[in-house]
PDB file of C-alpha atoms in Angstrom:
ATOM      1  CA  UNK A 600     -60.478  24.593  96.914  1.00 96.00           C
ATOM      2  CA  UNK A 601     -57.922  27.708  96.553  1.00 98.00           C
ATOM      3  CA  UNK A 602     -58.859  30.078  98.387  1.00 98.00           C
ATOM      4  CA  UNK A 603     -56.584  33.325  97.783  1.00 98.00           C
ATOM      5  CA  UNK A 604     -55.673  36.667  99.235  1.00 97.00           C
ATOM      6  CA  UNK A 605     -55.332  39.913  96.605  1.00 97.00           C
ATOM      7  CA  UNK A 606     -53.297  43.248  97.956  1.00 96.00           C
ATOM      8  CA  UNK A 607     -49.731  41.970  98.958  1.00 96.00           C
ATOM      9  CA  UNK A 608     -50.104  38.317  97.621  1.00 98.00           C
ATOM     10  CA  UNK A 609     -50.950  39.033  94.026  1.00 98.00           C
ATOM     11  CA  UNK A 610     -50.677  42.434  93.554  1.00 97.00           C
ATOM     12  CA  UNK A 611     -47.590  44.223  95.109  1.00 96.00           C
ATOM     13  CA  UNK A 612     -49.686  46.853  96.336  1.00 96.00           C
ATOM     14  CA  UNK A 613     -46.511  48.984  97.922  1.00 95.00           C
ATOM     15  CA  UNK A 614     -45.757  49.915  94.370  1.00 96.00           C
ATOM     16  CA  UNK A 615     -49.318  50.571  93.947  1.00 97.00           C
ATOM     17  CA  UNK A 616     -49.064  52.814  96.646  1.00 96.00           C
ATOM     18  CA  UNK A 617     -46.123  54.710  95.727  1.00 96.00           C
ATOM     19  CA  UNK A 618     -47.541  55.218  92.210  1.00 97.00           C
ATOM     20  CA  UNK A 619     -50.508  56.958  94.056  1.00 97.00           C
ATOM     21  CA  UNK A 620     -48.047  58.997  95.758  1.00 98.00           C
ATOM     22  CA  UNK A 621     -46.371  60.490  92.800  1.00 97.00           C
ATOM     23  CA  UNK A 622     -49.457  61.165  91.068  1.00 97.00           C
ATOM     24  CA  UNK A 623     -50.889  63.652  94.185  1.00 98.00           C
ATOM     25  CA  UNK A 624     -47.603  64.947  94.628  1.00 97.00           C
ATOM     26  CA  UNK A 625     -47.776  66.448  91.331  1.00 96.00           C
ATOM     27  CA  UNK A 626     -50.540  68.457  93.084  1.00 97.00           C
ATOM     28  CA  UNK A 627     -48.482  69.317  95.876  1.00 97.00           C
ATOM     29  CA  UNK A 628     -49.290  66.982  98.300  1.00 98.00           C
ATOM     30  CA  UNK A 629     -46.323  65.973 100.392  1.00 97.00           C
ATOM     31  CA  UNK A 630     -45.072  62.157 101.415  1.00 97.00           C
ATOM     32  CA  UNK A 631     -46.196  63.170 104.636  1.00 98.00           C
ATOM     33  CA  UNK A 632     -49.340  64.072 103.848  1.00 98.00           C
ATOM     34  CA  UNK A 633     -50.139  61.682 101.816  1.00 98.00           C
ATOM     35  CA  UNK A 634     -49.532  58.756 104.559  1.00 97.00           C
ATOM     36  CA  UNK A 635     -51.717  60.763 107.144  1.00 97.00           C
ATOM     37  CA  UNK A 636     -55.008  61.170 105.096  1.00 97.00           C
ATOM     38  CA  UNK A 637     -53.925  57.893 103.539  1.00 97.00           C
ATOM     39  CA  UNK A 638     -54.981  56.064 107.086  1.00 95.00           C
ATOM     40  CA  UNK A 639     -57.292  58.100 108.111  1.00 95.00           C
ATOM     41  CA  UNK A 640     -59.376  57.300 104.629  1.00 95.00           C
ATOM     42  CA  UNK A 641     -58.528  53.858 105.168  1.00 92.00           C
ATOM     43  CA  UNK A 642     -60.589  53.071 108.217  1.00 87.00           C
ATOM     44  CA  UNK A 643     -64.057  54.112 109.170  1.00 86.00           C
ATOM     45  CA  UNK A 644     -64.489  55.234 113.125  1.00 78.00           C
ATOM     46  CA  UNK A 645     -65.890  51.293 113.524  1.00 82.00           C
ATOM     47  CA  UNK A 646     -63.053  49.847 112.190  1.00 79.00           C
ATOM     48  CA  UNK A 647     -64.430  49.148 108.879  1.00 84.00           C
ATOM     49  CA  UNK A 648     -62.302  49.577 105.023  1.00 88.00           C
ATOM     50  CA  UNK A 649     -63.199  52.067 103.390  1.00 91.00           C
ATOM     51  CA  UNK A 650     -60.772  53.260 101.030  1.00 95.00           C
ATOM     52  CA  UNK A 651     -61.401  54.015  97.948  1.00 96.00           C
ATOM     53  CA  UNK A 652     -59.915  56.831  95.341  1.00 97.00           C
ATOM     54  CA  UNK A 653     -63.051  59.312  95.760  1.00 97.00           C
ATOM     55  CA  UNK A 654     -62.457  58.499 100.230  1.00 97.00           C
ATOM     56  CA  UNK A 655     -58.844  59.643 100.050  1.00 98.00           C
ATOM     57  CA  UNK A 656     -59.617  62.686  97.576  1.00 98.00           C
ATOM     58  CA  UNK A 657     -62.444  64.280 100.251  1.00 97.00           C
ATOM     59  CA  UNK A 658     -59.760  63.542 102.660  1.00 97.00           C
ATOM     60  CA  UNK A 659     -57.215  65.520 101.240  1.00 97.00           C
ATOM     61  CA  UNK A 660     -59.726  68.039 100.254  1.00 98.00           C
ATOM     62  CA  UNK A 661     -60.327  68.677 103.781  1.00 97.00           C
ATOM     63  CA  UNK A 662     -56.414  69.706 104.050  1.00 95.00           C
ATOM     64  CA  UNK A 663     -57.412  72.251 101.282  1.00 95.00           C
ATOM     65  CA  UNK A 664     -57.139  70.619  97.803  1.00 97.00           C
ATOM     66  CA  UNK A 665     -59.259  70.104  94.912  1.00 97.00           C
ATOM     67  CA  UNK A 666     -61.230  66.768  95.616  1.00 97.00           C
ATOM     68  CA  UNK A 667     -62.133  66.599  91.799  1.00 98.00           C
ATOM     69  CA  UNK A 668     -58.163  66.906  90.768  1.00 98.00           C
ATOM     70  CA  UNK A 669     -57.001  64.654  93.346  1.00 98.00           C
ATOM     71  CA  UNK A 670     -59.610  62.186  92.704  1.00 98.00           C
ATOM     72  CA  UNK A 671     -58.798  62.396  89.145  1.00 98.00           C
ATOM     73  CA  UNK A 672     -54.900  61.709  89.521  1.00 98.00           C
ATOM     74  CA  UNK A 673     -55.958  58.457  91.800  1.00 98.00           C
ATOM     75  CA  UNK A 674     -58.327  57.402  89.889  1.00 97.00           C
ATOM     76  CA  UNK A 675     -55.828  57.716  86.686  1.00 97.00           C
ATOM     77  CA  UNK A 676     -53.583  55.068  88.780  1.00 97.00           C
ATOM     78  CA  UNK A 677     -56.088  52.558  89.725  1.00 97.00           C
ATOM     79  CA  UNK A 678     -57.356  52.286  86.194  1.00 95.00           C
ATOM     80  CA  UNK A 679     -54.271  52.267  84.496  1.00 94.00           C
ATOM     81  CA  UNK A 680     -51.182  51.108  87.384  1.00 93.00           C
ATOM     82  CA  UNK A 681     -53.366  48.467  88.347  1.00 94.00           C
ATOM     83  CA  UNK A 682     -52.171  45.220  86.494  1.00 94.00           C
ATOM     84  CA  UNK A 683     -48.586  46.848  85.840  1.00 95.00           C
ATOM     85  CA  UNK A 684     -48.413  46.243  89.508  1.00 96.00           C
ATOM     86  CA  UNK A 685     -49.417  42.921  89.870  1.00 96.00           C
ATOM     87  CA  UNK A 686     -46.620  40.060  90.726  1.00 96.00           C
ATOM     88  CA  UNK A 687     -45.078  39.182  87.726  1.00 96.00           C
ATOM     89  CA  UNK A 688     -45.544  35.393  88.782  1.00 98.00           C
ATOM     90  CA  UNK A 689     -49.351  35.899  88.868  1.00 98.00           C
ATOM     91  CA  UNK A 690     -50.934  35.052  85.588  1.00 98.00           C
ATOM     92  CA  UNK A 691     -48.947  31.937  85.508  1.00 98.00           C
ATOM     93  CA  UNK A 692     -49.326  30.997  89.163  1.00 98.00           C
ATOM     94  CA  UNK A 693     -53.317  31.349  88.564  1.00 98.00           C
ATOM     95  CA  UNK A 694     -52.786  29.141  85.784  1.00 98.00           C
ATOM     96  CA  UNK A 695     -50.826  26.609  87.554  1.00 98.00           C
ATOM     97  CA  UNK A 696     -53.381  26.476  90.200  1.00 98.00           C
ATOM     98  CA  UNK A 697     -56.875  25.870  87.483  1.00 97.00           C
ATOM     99  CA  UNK A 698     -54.655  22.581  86.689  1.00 96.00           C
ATOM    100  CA  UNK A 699     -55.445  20.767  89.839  1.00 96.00           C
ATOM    101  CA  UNK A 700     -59.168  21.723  88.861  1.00 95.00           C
ATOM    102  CA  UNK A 701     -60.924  22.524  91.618  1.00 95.00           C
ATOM    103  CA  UNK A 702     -62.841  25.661  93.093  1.00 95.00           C
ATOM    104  CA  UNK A 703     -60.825  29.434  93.120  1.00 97.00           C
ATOM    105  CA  UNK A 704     -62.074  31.750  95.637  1.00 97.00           C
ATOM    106  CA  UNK A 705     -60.693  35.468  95.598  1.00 98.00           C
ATOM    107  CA  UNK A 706     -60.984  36.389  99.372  1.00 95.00           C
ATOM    108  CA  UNK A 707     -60.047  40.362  99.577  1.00 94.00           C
ATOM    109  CA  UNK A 708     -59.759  42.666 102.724  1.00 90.00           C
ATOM    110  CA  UNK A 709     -61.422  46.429 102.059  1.00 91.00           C
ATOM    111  CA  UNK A 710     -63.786  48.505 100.803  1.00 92.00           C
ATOM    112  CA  UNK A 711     -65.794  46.179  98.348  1.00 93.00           C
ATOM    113  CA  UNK A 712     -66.374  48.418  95.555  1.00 94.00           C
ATOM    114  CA  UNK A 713     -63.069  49.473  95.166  1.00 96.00           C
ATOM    115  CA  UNK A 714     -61.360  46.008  95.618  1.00 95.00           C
ATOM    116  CA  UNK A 715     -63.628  44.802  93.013  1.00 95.00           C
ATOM    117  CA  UNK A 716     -62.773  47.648  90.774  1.00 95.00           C
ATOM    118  CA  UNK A 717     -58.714  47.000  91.441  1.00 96.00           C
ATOM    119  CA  UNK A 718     -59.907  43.115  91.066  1.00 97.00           C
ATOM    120  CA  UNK A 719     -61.066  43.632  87.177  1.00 95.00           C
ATOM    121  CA  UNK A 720     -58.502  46.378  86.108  1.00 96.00           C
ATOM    122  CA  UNK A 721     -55.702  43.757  86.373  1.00 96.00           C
ATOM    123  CA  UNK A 722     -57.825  41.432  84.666  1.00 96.00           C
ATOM    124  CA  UNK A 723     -56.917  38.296  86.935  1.00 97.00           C
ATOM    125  CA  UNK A 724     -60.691  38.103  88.133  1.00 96.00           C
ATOM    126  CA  UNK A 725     -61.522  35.549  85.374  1.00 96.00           C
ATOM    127  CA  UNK A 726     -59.169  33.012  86.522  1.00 97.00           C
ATOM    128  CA  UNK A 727     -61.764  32.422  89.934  1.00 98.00           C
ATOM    129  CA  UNK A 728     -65.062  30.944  90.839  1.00 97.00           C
ATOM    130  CA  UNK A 729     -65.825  33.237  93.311  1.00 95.00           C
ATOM    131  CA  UNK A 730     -65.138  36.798  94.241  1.00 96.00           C
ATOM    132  CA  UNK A 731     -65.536  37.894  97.784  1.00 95.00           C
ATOM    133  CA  UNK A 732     -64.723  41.861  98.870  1.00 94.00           C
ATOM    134  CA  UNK A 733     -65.071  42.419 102.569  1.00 92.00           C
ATOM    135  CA  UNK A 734     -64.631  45.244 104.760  1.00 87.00           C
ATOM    136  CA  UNK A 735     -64.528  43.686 107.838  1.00 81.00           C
ATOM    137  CA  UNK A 736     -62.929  40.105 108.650  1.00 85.00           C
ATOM    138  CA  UNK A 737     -62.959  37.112 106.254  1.00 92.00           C
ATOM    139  CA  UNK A 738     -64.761  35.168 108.919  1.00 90.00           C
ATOM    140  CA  UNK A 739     -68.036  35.136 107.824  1.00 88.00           C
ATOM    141  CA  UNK A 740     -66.590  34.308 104.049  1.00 92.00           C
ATOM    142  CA  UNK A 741     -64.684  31.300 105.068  1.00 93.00           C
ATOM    143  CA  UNK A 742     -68.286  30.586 107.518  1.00 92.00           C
ATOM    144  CA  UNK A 743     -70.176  29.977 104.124  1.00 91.00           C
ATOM    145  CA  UNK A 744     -67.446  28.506 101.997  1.00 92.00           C
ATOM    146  CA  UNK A 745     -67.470  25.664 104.674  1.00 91.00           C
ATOM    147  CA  UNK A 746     -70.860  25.272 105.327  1.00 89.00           C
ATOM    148  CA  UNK A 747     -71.570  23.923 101.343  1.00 84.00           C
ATOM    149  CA  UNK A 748     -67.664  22.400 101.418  1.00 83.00           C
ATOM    150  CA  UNK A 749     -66.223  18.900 102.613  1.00 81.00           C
ATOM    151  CA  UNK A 750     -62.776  18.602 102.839  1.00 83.00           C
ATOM    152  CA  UNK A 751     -59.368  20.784 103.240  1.00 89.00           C
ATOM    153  CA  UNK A 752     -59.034  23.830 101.636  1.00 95.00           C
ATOM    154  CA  UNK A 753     -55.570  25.636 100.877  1.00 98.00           C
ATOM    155  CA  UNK A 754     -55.658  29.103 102.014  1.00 98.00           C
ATOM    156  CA  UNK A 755     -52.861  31.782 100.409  1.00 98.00           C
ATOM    157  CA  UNK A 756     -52.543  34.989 102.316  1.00 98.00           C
ATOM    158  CA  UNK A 757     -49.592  37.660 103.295  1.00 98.00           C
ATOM    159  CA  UNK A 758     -50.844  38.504 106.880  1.00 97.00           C
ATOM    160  CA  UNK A 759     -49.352  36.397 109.586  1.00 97.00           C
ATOM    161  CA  UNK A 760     -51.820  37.497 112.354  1.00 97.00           C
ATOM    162  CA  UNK A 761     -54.928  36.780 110.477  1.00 96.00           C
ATOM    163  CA  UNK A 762     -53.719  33.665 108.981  1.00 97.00           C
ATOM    164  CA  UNK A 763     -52.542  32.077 112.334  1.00 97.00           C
ATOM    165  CA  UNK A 764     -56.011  33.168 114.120  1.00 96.00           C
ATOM    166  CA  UNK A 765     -58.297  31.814 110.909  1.00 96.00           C
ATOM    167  CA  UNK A 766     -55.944  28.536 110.696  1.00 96.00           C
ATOM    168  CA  UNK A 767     -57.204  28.225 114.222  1.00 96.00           C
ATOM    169  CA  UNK A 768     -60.885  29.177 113.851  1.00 94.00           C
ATOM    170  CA  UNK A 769     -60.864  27.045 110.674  1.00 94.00           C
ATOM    171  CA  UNK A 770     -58.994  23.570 111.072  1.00 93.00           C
ATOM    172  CA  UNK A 771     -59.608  22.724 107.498  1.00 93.00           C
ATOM    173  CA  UNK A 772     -57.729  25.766 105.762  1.00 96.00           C
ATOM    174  CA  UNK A 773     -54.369  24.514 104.641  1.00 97.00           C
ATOM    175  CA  UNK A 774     -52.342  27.863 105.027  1.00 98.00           C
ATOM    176  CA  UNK A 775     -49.467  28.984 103.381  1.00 98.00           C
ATOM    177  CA  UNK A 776     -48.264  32.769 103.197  1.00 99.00           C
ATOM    178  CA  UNK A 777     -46.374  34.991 100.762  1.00 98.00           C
ATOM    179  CA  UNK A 778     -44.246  37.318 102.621  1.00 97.00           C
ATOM    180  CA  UNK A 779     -45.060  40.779 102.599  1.00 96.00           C
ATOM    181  CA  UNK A 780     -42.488  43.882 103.347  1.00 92.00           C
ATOM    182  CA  UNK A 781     -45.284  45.597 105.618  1.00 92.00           C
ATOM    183  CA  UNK A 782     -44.017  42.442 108.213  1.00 96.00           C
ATOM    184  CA  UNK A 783     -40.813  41.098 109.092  1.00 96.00           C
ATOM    185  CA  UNK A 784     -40.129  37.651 109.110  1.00 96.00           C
ATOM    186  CA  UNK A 785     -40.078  36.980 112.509  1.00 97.00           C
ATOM    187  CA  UNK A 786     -43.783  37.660 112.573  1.00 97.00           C
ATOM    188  CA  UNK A 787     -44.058  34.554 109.998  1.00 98.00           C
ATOM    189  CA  UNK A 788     -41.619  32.397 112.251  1.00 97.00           C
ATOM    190  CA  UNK A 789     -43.899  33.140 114.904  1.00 97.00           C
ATOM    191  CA  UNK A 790     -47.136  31.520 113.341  1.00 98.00           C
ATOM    192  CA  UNK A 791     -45.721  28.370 112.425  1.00 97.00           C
ATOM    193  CA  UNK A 792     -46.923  27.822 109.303  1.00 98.00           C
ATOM    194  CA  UNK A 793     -45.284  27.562 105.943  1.00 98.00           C
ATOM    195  CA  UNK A 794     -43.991  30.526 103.915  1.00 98.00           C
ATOM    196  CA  UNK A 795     -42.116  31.806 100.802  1.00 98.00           C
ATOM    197  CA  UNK A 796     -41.044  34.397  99.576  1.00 97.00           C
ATOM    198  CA  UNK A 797     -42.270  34.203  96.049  1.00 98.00           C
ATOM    199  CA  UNK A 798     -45.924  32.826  94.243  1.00 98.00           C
ATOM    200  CA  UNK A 799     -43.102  30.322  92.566  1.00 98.00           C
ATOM    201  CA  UNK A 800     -42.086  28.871  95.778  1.00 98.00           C
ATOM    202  CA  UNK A 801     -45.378  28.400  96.966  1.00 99.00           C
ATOM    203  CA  UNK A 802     -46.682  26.826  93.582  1.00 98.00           C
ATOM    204  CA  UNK A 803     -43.841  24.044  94.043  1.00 98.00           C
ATOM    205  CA  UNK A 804     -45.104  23.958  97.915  1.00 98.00           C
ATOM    206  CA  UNK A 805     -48.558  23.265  96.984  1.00 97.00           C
ATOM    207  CA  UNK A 806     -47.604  20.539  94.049  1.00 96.00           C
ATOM    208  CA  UNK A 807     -45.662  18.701  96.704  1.00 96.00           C
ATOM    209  CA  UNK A 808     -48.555  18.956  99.266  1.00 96.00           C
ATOM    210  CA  UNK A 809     -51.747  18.961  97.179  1.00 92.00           C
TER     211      UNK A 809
END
């Protein structure tokens, strides 16, 4: 079984980002701004994801713009940025990985609705078995997967943190991570556990280690 992270791993979501940024900035929204509603839309008070295009819009509304032409410009990137931002190596990579034919799993961090609706505008969602959107921890994902599933299971994610701690929590995940610019690469060094800097890298990794 694959199991596989989306934002950062797949999808370069800084560029996604900074295409979200140039759209409200149209609209007069500064780089500043846009970072501080960006986190606070991010996050509910419990620690929960909950961004989404229609969040960030009532955000910035409450700094005085139009929700409805805010939510309109983010919206406009999601549905059409979304799979011009994915990692070029991705489609093949996916493809690559059906060819050892066994179970896909799309494990993604945040609010559901809107990872799902990312997910499917980049069109990669066909390649898996199963989609999972969580806005909490992957725990409870990675709980079930094991419960009906004997065996190793590789594990691709950009978060060193995470990884490390559900590596520990779950003996059987074979992990290896993509780096990701939002750490530096001591944080990898740190975990101990294989990573690359491209999907290419870690295809050959996993054909050698499979």
């Amino acid at each position: 079984m694959f199991i596989i992270d989306f934002d950062d791993t797949l999808f370069d979501t800084h560029a996604f980002k900074r295409a979200r940024l140039e759209a409200v900035r149209e609209l007069g929204v500064s780089e500043e701004l846009y970072w501080q509603t960006y986190y606070v839309a991010r996050n509910s008070a419990n620690g929960f994801f909950t961004y989404s295009d229609e969040r960030h819009a009532e955000v910035l509304a409450e700094q005085g713009f139009d929700k409805i032409k805010i939510y309109t410009a983010l919206n406009k990137v999601t549905e059409s940025k979304a799979k011009e931002v994915l990692d070029k190596e991705t489609f093949v990579f996916l493809e690559k990985l059906r060819e050892f034919n066994v179970s896909m799993v799309l494990l993604s961090l945040g609010c559901p609705a809107y990872q799902e609706l990312k997910v499917k505008n980049t069109g990669i969602d066909s390649y898996f078995d199963r989609l999972f959107m969580v806005e909490a921890t992957k725990n409870a994902v990675l709980d079930e997967l094991f419960a009906n599933h004997s065996g190793p299971a590789w594990f691709i994610n950009d978060k060193p943190v995470e990884t490390k701690e559900l590596s520990e929590q779950f003996p059987q995940l074979r992990a290896v991570m993509k780096l990701s610019p939002n750490f530096s690469e001591e944080d990898y060094i740190k975990t101990g556990l294989p990573y690359f800097k491209t999907l290419a890298e870690i295809l050959a990794y996993v054909r050698t280690n499979f």
